[in-house]
PDB file of C-alpha atoms in Angstrom:
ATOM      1  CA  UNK L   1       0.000   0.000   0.000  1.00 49.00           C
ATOM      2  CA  UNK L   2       2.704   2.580   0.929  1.00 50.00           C
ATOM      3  CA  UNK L   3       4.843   1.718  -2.501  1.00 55.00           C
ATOM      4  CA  UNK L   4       1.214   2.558  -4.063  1.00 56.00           C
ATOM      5  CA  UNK L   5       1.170   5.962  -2.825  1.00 63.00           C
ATOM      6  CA  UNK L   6       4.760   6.806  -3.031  1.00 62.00           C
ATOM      7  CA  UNK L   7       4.499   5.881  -6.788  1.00 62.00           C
ATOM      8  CA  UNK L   8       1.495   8.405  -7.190  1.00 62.00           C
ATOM      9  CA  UNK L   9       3.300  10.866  -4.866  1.00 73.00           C
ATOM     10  CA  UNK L  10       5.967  10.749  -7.793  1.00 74.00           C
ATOM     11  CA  UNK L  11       4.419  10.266 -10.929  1.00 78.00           C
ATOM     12  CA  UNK L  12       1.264  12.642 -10.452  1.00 85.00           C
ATOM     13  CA  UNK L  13       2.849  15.862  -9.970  1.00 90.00           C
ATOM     14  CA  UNK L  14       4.794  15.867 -13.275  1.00 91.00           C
ATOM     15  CA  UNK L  15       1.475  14.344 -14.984  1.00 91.00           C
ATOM     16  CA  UNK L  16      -0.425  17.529 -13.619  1.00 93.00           C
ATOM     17  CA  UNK L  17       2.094  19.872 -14.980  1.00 95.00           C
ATOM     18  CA  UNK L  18       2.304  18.386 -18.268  1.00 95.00           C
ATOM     19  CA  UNK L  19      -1.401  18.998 -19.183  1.00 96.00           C
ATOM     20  CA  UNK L  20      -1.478  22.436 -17.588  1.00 96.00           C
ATOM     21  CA  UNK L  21       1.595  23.543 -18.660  1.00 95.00           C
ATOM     22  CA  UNK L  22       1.879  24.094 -22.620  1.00 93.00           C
ATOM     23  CA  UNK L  23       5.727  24.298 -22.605  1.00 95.00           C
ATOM     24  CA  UNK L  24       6.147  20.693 -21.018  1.00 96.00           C
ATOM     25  CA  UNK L  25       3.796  18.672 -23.865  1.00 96.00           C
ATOM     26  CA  UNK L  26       7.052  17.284 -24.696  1.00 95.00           C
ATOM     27  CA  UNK L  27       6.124  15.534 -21.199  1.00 95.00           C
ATOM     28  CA  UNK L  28       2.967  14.624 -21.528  1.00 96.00           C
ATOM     29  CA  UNK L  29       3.469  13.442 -24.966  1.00 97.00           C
ATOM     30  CA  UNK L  30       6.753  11.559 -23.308  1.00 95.00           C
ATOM     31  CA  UNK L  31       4.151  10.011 -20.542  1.00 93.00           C
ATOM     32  CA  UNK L  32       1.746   8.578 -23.224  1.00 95.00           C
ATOM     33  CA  UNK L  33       4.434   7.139 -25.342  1.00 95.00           C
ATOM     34  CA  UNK L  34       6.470   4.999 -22.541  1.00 94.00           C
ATOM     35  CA  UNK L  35       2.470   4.449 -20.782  1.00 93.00           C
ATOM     36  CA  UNK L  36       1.376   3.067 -24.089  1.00 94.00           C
ATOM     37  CA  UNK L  37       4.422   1.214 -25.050  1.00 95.00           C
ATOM     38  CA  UNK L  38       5.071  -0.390 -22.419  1.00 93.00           C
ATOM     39  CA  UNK L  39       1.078  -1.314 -22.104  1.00 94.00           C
ATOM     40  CA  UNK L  40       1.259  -3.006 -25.430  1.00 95.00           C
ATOM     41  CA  UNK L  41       4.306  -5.390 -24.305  1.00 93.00           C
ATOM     42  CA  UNK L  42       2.254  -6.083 -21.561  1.00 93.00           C
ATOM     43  CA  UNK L  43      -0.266  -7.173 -23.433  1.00 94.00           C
ATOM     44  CA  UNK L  44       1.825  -8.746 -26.085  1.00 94.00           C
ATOM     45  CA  UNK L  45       3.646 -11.054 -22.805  1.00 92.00           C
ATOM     46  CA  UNK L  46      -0.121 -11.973 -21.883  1.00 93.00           C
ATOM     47  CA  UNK L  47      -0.642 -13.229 -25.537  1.00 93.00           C
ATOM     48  CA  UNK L  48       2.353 -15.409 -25.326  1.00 92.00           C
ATOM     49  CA  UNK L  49       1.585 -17.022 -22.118  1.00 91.00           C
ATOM     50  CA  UNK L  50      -2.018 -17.873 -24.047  1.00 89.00           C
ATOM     51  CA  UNK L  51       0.530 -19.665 -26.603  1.00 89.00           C
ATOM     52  CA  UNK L  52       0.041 -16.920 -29.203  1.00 91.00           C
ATOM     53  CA  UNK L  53       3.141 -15.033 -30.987  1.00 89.00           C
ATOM     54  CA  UNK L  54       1.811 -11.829 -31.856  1.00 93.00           C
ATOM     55  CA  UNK L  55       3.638  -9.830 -35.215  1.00 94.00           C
ATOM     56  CA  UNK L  56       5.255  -7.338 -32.630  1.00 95.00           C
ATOM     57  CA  UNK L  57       7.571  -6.056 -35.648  1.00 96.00           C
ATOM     58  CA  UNK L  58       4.312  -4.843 -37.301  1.00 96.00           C
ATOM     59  CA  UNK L  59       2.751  -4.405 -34.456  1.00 97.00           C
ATOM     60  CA  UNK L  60       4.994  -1.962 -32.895  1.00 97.00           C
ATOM     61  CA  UNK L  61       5.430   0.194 -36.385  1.00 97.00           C
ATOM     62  CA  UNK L  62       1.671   0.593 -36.415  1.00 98.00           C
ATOM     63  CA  UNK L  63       0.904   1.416 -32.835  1.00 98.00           C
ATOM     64  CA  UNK L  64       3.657   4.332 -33.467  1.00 97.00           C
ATOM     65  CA  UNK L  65       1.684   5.823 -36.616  1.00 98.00           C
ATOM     66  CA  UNK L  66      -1.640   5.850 -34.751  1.00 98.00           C
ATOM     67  CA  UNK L  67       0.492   7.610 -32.139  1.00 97.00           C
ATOM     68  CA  UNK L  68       1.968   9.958 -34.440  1.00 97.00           C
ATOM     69  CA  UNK L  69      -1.797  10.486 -35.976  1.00 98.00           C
ATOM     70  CA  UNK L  70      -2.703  11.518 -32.734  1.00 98.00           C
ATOM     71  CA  UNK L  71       0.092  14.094 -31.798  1.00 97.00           C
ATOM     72  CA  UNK L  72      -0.374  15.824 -35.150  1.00 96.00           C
ATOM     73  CA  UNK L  73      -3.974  16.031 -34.351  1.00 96.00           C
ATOM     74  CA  UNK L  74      -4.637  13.977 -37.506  1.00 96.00           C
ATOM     75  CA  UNK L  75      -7.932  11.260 -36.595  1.00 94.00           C
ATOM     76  CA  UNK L  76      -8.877  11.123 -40.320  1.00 96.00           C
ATOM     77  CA  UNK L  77      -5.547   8.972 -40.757  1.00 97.00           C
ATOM     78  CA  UNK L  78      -7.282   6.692 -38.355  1.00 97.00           C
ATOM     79  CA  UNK L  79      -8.845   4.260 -40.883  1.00 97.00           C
ATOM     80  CA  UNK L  80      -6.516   4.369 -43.212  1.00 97.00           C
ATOM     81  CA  UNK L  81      -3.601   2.933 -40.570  1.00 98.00           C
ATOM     82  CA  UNK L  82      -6.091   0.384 -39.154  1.00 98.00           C
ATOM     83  CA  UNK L  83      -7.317  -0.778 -42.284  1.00 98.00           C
ATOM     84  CA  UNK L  84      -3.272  -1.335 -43.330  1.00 98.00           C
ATOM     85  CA  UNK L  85      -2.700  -2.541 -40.006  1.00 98.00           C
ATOM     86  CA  UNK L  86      -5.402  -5.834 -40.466  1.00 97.00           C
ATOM     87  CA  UNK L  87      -3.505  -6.482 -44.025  1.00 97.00           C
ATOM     88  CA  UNK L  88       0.161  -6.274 -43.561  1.00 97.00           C
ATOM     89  CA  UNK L  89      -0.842  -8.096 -40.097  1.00 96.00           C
ATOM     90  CA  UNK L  90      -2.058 -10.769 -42.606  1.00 95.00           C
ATOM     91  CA  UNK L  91       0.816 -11.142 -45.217  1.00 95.00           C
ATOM     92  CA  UNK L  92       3.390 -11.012 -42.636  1.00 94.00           C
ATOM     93  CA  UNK L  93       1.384 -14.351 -41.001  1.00 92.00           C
ATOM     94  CA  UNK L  94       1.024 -15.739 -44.450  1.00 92.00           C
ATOM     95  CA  UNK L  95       4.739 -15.047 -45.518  1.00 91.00           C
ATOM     96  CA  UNK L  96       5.758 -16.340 -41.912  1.00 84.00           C
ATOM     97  CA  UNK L  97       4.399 -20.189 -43.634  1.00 79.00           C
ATOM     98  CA  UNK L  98       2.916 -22.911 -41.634  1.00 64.00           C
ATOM     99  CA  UNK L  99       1.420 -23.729 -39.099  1.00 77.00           C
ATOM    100  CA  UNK L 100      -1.837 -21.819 -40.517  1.00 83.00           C
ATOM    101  CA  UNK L 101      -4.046 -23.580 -38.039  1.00 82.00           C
ATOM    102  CA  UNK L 102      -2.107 -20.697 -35.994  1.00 85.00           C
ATOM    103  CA  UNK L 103      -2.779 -17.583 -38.264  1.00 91.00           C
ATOM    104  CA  UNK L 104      -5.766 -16.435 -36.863  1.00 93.00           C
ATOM    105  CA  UNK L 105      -4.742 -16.602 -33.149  1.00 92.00           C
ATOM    106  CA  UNK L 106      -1.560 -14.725 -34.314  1.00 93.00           C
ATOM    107  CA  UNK L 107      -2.995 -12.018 -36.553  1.00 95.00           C
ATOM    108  CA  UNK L 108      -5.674 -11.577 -33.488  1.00 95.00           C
ATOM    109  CA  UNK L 109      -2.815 -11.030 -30.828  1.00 95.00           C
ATOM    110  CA  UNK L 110      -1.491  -8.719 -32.906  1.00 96.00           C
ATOM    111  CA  UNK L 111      -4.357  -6.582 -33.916  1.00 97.00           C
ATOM    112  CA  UNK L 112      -5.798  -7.003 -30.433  1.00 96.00           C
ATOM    113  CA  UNK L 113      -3.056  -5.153 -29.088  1.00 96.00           C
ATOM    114  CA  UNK L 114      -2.276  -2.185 -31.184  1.00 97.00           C
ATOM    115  CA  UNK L 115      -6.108  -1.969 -31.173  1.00 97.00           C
ATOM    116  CA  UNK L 116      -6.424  -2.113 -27.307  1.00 96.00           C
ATOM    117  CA  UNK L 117      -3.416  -0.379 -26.125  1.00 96.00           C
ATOM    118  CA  UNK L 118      -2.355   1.817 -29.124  1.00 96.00           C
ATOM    119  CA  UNK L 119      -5.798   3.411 -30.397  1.00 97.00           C
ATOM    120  CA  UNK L 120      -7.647   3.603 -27.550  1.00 97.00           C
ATOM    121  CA  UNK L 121      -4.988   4.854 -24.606  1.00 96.00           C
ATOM    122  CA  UNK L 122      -4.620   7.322 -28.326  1.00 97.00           C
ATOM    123  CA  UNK L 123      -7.824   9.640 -28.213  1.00 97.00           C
ATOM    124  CA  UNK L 124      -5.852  10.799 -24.736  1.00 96.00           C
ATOM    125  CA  UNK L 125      -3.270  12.423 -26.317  1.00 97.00           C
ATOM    126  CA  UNK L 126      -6.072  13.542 -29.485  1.00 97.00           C
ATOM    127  CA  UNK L 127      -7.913  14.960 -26.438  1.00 97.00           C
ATOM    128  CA  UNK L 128      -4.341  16.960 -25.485  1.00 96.00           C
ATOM    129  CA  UNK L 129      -3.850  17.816 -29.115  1.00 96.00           C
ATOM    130  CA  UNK L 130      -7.104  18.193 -30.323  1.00 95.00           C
ATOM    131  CA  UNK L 131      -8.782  20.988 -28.261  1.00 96.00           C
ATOM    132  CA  UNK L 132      -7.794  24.173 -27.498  1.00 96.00           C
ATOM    133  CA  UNK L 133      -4.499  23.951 -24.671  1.00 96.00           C
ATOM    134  CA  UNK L 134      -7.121  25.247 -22.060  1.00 97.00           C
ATOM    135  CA  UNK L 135      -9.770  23.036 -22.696  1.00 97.00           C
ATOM    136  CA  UNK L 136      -8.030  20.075 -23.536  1.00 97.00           C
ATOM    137  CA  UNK L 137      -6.348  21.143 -19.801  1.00 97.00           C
ATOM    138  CA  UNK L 138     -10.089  21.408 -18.113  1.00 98.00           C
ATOM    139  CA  UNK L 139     -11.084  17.833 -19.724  1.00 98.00           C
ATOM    140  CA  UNK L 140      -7.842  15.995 -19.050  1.00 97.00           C
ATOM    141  CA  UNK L 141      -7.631  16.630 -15.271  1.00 97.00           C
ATOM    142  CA  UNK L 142     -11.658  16.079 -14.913  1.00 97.00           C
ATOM    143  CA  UNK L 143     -10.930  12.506 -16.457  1.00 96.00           C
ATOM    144  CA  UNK L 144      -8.018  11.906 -13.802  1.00 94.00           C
ATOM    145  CA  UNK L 145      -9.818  13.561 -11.336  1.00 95.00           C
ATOM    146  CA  UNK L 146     -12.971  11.085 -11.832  1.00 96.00           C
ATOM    147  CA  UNK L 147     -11.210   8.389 -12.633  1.00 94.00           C
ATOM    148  CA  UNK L 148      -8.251   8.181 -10.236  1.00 91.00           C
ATOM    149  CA  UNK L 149     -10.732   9.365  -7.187  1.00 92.00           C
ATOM    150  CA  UNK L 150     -12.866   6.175  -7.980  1.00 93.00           C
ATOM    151  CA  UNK L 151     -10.103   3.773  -8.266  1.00 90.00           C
ATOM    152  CA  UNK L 152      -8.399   5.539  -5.119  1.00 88.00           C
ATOM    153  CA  UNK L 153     -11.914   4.944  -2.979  1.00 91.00           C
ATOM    154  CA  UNK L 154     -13.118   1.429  -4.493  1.00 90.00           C
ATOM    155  CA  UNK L 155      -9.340   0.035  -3.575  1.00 85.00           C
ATOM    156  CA  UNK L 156      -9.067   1.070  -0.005  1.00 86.00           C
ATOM    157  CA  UNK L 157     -13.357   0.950   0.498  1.00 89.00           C
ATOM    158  CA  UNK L 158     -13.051  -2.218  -0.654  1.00 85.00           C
ATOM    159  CA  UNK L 159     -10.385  -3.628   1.335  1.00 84.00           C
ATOM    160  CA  UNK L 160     -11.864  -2.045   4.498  1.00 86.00           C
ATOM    161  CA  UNK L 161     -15.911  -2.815   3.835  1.00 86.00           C
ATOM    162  CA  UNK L 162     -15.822  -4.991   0.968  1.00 77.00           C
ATOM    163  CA  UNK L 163     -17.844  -8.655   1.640  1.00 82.00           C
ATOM    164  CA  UNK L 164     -19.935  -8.664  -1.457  1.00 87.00           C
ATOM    165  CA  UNK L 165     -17.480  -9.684  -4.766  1.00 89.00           C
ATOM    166  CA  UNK L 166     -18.610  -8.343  -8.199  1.00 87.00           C
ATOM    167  CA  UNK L 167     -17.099 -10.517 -10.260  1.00 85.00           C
ATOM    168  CA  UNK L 168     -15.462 -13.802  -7.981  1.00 83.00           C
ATOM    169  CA  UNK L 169     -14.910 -15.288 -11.319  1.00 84.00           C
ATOM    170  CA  UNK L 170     -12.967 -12.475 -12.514  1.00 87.00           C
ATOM    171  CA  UNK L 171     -11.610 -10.715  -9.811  1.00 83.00           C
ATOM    172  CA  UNK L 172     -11.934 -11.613  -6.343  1.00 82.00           C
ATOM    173  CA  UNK L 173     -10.582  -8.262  -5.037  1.00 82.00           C
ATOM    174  CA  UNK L 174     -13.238  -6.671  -6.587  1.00 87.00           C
ATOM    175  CA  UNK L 175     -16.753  -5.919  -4.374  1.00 90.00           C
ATOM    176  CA  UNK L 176     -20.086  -4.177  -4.466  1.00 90.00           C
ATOM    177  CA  UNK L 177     -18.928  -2.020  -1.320  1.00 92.00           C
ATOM    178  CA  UNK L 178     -15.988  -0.556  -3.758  1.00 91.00           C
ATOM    179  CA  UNK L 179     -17.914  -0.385  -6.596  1.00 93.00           C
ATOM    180  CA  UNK L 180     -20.340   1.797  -4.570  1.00 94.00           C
ATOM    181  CA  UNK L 181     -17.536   3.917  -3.412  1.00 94.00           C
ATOM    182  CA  UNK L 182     -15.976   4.287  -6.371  1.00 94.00           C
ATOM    183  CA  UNK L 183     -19.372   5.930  -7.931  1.00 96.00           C
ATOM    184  CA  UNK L 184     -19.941   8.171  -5.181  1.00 96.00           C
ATOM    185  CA  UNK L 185     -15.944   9.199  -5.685  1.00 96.00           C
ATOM    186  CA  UNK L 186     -16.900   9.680  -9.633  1.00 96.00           C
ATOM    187  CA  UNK L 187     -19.679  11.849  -8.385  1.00 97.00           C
ATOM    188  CA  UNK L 188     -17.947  13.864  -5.473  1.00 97.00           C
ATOM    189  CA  UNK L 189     -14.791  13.970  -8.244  1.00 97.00           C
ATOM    190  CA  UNK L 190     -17.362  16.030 -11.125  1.00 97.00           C
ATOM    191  CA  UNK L 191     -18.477  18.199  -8.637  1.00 97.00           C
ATOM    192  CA  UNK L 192     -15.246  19.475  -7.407  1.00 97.00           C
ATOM    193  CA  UNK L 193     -13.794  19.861 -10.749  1.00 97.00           C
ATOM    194  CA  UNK L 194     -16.966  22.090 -11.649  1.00 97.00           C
ATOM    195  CA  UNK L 195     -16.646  25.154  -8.919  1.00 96.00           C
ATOM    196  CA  UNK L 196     -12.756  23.957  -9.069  1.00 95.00           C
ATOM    197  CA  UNK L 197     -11.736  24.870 -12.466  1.00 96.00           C
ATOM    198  CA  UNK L 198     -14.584  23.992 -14.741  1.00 96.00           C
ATOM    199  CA  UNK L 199     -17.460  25.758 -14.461  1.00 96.00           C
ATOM    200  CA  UNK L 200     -17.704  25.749 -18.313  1.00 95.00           C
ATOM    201  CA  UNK L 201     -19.126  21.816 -18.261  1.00 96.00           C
ATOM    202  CA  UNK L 202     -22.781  22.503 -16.373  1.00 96.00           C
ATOM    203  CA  UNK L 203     -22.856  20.469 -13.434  1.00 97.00           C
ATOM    204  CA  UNK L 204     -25.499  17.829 -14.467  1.00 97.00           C
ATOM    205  CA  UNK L 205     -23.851  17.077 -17.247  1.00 97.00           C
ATOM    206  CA  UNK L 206     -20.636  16.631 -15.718  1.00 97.00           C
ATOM    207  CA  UNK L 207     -22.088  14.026 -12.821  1.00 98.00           C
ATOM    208  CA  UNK L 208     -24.103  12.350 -16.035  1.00 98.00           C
ATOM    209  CA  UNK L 209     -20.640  12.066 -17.557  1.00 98.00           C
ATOM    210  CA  UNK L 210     -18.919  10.645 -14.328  1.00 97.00           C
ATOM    211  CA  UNK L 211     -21.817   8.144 -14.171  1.00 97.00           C
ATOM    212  CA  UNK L 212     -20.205   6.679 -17.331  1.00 97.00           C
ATOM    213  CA  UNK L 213     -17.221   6.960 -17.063  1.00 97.00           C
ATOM    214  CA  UNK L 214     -17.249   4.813 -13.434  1.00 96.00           C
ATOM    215  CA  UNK L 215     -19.156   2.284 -15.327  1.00 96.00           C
ATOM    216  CA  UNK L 216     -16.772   2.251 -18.243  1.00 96.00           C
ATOM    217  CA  UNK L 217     -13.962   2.556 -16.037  1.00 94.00           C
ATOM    218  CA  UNK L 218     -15.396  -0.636 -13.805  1.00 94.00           C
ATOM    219  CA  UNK L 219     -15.873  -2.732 -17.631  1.00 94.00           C
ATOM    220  CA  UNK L 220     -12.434  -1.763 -18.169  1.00 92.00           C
ATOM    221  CA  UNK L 221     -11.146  -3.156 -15.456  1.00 91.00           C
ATOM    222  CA  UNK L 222     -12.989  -6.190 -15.251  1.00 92.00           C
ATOM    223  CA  UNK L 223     -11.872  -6.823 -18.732  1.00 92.00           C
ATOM    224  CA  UNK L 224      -8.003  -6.552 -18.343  1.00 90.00           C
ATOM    225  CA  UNK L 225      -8.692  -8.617 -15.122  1.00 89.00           C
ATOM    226  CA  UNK L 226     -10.325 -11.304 -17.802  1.00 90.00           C
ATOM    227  CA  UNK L 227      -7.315 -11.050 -19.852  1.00 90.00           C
ATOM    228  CA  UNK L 228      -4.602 -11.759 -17.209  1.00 87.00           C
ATOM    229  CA  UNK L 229      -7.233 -14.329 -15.604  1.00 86.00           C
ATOM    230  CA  UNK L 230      -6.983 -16.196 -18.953  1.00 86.00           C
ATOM    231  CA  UNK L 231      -2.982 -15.704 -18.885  1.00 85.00           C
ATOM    232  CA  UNK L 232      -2.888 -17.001 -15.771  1.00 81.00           C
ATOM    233  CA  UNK L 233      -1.070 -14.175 -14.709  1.00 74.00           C
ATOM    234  CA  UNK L 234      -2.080 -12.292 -11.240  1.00 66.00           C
ATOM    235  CA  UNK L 235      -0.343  -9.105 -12.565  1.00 57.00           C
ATOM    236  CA  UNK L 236       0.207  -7.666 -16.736  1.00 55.00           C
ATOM    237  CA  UNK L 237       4.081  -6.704 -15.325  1.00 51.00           C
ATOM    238  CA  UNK L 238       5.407  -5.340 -11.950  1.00 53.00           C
ATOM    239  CA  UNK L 239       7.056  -2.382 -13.089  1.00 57.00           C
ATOM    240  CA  UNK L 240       5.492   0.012 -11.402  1.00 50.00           C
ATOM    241  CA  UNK L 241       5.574  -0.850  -7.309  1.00 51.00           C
ATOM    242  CA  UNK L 242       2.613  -1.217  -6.074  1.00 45.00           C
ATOM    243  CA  UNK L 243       0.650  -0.980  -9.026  1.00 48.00           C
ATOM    244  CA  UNK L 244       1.776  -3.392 -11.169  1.00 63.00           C
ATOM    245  CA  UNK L 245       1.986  -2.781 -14.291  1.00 77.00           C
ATOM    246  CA  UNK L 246       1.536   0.132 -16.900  1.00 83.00           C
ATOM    247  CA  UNK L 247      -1.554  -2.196 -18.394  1.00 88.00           C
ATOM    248  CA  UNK L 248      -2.661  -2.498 -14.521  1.00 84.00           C
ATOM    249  CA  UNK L 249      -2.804   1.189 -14.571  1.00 82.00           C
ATOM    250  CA  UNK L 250      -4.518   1.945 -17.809  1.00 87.00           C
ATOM    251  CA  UNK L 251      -6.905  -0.446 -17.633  1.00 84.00           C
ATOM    252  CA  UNK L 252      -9.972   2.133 -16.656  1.00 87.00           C
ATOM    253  CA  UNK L 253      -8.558   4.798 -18.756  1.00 93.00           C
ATOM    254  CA  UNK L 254      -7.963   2.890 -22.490  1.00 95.00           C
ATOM    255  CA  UNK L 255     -12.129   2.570 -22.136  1.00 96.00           C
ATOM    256  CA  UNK L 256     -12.436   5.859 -21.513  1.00 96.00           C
ATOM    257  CA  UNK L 257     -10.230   7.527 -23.469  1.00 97.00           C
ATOM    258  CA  UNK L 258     -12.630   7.531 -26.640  1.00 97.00           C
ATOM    259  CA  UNK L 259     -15.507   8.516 -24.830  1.00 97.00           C
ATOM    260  CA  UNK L 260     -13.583  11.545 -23.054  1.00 97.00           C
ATOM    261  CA  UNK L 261     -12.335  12.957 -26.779  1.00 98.00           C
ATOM    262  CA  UNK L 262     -15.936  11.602 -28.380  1.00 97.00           C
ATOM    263  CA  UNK L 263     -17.512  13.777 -25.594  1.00 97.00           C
ATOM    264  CA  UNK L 264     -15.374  17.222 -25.523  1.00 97.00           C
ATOM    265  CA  UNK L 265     -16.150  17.607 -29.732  1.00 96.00           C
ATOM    266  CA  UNK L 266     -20.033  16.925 -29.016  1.00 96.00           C
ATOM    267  CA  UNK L 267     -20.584  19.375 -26.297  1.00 96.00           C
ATOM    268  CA  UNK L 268     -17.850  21.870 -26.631  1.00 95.00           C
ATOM    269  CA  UNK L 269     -18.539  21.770 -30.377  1.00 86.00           C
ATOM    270  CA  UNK L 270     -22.036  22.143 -30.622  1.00 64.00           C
TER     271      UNK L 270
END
């Protein structure tokens, strides 16, 4: 517990400055890459231990073109990458020769990953690209802010109240009690960030959108909990003490990431 908190005491800090501070994207951008890179070996090492071999040579050149796509701000690339992505992911199988009864559980690893890690933990960095520095600021730290508070409160709620499991089959740790406390965090988290700093996002709209976002967050979770579950791995990596690893950590956020960017052109657009 205290290498958990000396690791956010650290990391969060730097984090905070890099989306307020325009001169340190460099940071942020820094952040993202070694988050997202790391996430994707992660995932990758999971695949393995499934008895996949995932394409990482293709894999890896693809997830850093969506990244690049992202960092210029440049989403209608999107389809174009992932549509090359599913068929050089395919002739590099087929050129790689038998045993085809393999392909598809190859290709999949592959795609899975860039797809999981790459494109989704993406629309972050389109969120810090693609809005105005002071509004993609506002919407970055109310997505921390949410998030992190209900992680924060269904961990240590959890381990202090927590009888009823959510999902014993998936994840033991995981309880009603938390859950609850992690939704009243999500809640608490919105309103604080609206007479905080962003009074632009009407209040009802921003505890609608915390609503979500604990429920996405909680699928998130559950679903990288799935994937290790299958691995038979307890943790993606233990690189970060305390937390894991970067997977571990990103699980609530790669969910949400879309929905964040999705969200800020909607409303701040219309």
């Amino acid at each position: 517990m205290s290498q958990r908190i000396v690791t956010a005491i650290l990391l969060l800090p730097i984090l905070i400055a890099s989306i307020w501070i325009e001169k340190l994207l460099f940071v942020f951008l820094l952040f993202a890459c070694v988050a997202m890179g790391f996430g994707l070996v992660e995932f990758w090492r999971l695949a393995q231990r499934c008895g996949f071999d995932p394409d990482r040579l293709t894999g890896s050149v693809f997830a850093g073109l969506i990244f690049v796509a992202f960092v210029f701000d440049r989403p209608q690339w999107l389809p174009s990458l992932v549509a090359a992505l599913v068929c050089v992911a395919l002739v590099r199988a087929l050129l790689r020769g038998a045993p085809f009864d393999r392909m598809i559980g190859q290709v999949g690893a592959t795609l899975l990953g860039v797809l999981y890690v790459a494109l989704l933990g993406g629309f972050l960095v389109g969120v810090r690209r693609g809005f105005e520095p002071l509004l993609a600021a506002k919407l970055l730290s109310f997505f921390l802010l949410v998030i992190m508070g209900a992680d924060t409160a269904a961990y240590y709620a959890g381990r202090a109240f927590g009888k009823r499991k959510l999902a014993p089959s998936i994840s033991p740790g995981k309880t009603w009690e938390g859950a609850a406390a992690g939704m009243i965090a999500s809640l608490a988290a919105a309103l604080i960030a609206h007479h905080w700093f962003f009074p632009e996002l009407r209040l009802s709209v921003g505890l609608a959108l915390a609503a979500v976002m604990n429920v996405v967050g909680v699928a998130g979770d559950l679903t990288e909990s799935a994937l290790k579950r299958g691995a038979g791995a307890k943790d993606a990596a233990s690189i970060l003490p305390g937390h894991g690893g970067f997977l571990d950590r990103l699980d609530s956020l790669l969910f949400n990431a879309p929905l964040l960017y999705f969200f800020g052109k909607a409303y701040f657009s219309a």
